[in-house]
Structures are given as structure tokens and as C-alpha cells.
């Protein structure tokens, strides 16, 4: 999947292309591998990684707020079997009100 903006727009029709591009640049090499370009919401280690690497390190949000945003995003994307990491990270940041901080 190379049209990250279109995927994000399935969940946020007013998605900012510049913000999506910043997330793509942040993820960099992880997007080259199909497995690492997707988020598995059924894997607790994967969700822990999202919390540590994205919420805590990049967005500066810890604890219950980070967990709530991840959970809300997982629920919003539950119908999508292949959850794009770019879309997932965008929606987590949106849920935390941190899109402009990117």
C-alpha cells in the first residue's frame, strides 16, 4: 500500500497530507516490509511497542491516556483486517490531540 493518505481518509476525511507524510517519514524503513507496515491489534507486544515508541517517545503521552487512544483506534479499525501502521499511528495521534505536534 503506497497511498497512505487515501487509507487514512477512510477514517478521517479531512486528513492533512503533510501530517501523513511526516508519519511516513518517521516510520521510514519499517514500511518496506509488509509485516512491519501493519499493526496487529491482537498482539499485546505489538500494542506495547506502539505505546512505547509512538505514544511515549514521539508524542510524549504515557499511561491511561495512551492506552485509551490505542484502544479507541483498534476499535475504530476493527473491521479492517490489514491495519496500516501509518493509519493506526495517525488515528492514535488524532485521538490524543497531537496531530499538530507532529
C-alpha positions as MATLAB code, in Angstrom:
seq = 'XXXXXXXXXXXXXXXXXXXXXXXXXXXXXXXXXXXXXXXXXXXXXXXXXXXXXXXXXXXXXXXXXXXXXXXXXXXXXXXXXXXXXXXXXXXXXXXXXXXXXX';
ca = [
       0.000    0.000    0.000;
       1.599    3.208   -1.085;
      -1.376    5.566   -0.961;
      -1.246    6.189    2.757;
      -3.350    9.345    2.554;
      -6.260    7.511    0.920;
      -6.162    4.860    3.639;
      -6.142    7.477    6.403;
      -9.025    9.281    4.691;
     -11.195    6.186    5.107;
     -11.248    7.080    8.812;
     -10.674   10.861    8.693;
     -11.936   12.502    5.524;
     -10.176   15.753    6.420;
      -6.769   14.165    6.945;
      -3.825   16.509    6.487;
      -1.460   15.206    3.812;
       1.520   16.921    5.448;
       0.873   15.113    8.743;
       0.511   11.760    6.968;
       3.806   12.393    5.165;
       5.522   13.167    8.477;
       4.337    9.835    9.874;
       5.550    8.035    6.730;
       8.983    9.664    7.111;
       9.055    8.797   10.817;
       8.324    5.125   10.109;
      10.782    5.013    7.212;
      12.252    1.578    6.683;
       9.518   -0.177    8.685;
       7.130    0.461    5.803;
       9.235   -1.551    3.353;
       8.353   -4.860    4.978;
       4.709   -5.938    4.726;
       4.650   -7.378    8.247;
       6.130   -4.314    9.923;
       3.949   -1.949    7.881;
       0.853   -3.385    9.581;
      -0.319   -3.297   13.197;
      -1.647   -6.448   14.845;
      -4.135   -5.327   17.472;
      -4.407   -8.871   18.843;
      -0.710   -8.996   19.784;
      -0.064   -7.447   23.228;
       3.640   -6.986   22.406;
       2.712   -5.026   19.280;
       0.399   -2.722   21.225;
       3.103   -2.237   23.866;
       5.508   -1.245   21.090;
       3.007    1.306   19.759;
       2.617    2.736   23.275;
       6.356    2.933   23.950;
       7.689    4.019   20.567;
       4.843    6.208   19.319;
       2.803    7.452   22.270;
       5.578    7.863   24.813;
       8.684    8.672   22.768;
       7.202   10.601   19.837;
       4.019   12.103   21.269;
       5.025   12.378   24.942;
       1.851   10.728   26.246;
       2.040    7.996   28.882;
      -0.270    5.833   30.955;
      -4.017    5.554   30.676;
      -4.337    8.279   28.032;
      -2.034    6.392   25.670;
      -3.796    3.092   26.331;
      -7.222    4.665   25.765;
      -6.137    6.171   22.425;
      -4.684    2.853   21.253;
      -7.828    1.008   22.307;
     -10.114    3.534   20.596;
      -8.062    3.290   17.408;
      -8.118   -0.517   17.480;
     -11.899   -0.408   17.860;
     -12.304    2.125   15.034;
     -10.201   -0.021   12.705;
     -11.604   -3.386   13.843;
     -13.334   -4.064   10.514;
     -10.055   -3.679    8.620;
      -8.059   -6.916    8.617;
      -4.868   -5.224    7.424;
      -4.358   -2.231    9.682;
      -1.844    0.124    8.103;
       0.739    1.331   10.620;
       0.568    4.844    9.126;
      -3.215    4.994    9.557;
      -3.062    3.484   13.032;
      -0.428    5.979   14.192;
      -2.342    8.879   12.621;
      -5.548    7.916   14.420;
      -3.761    7.420   17.748;
      -2.229   10.892   17.418;
      -5.625   12.318   16.470;
      -7.277   10.675   19.481;
      -4.621   12.252   21.687;
      -4.987   15.670   20.066;
      -1.356   15.568   18.961;
      -1.599   15.845   15.162;
      -0.346   19.419   15.140;
       2.614   18.421   17.350;
       3.955   16.205   14.568;
];
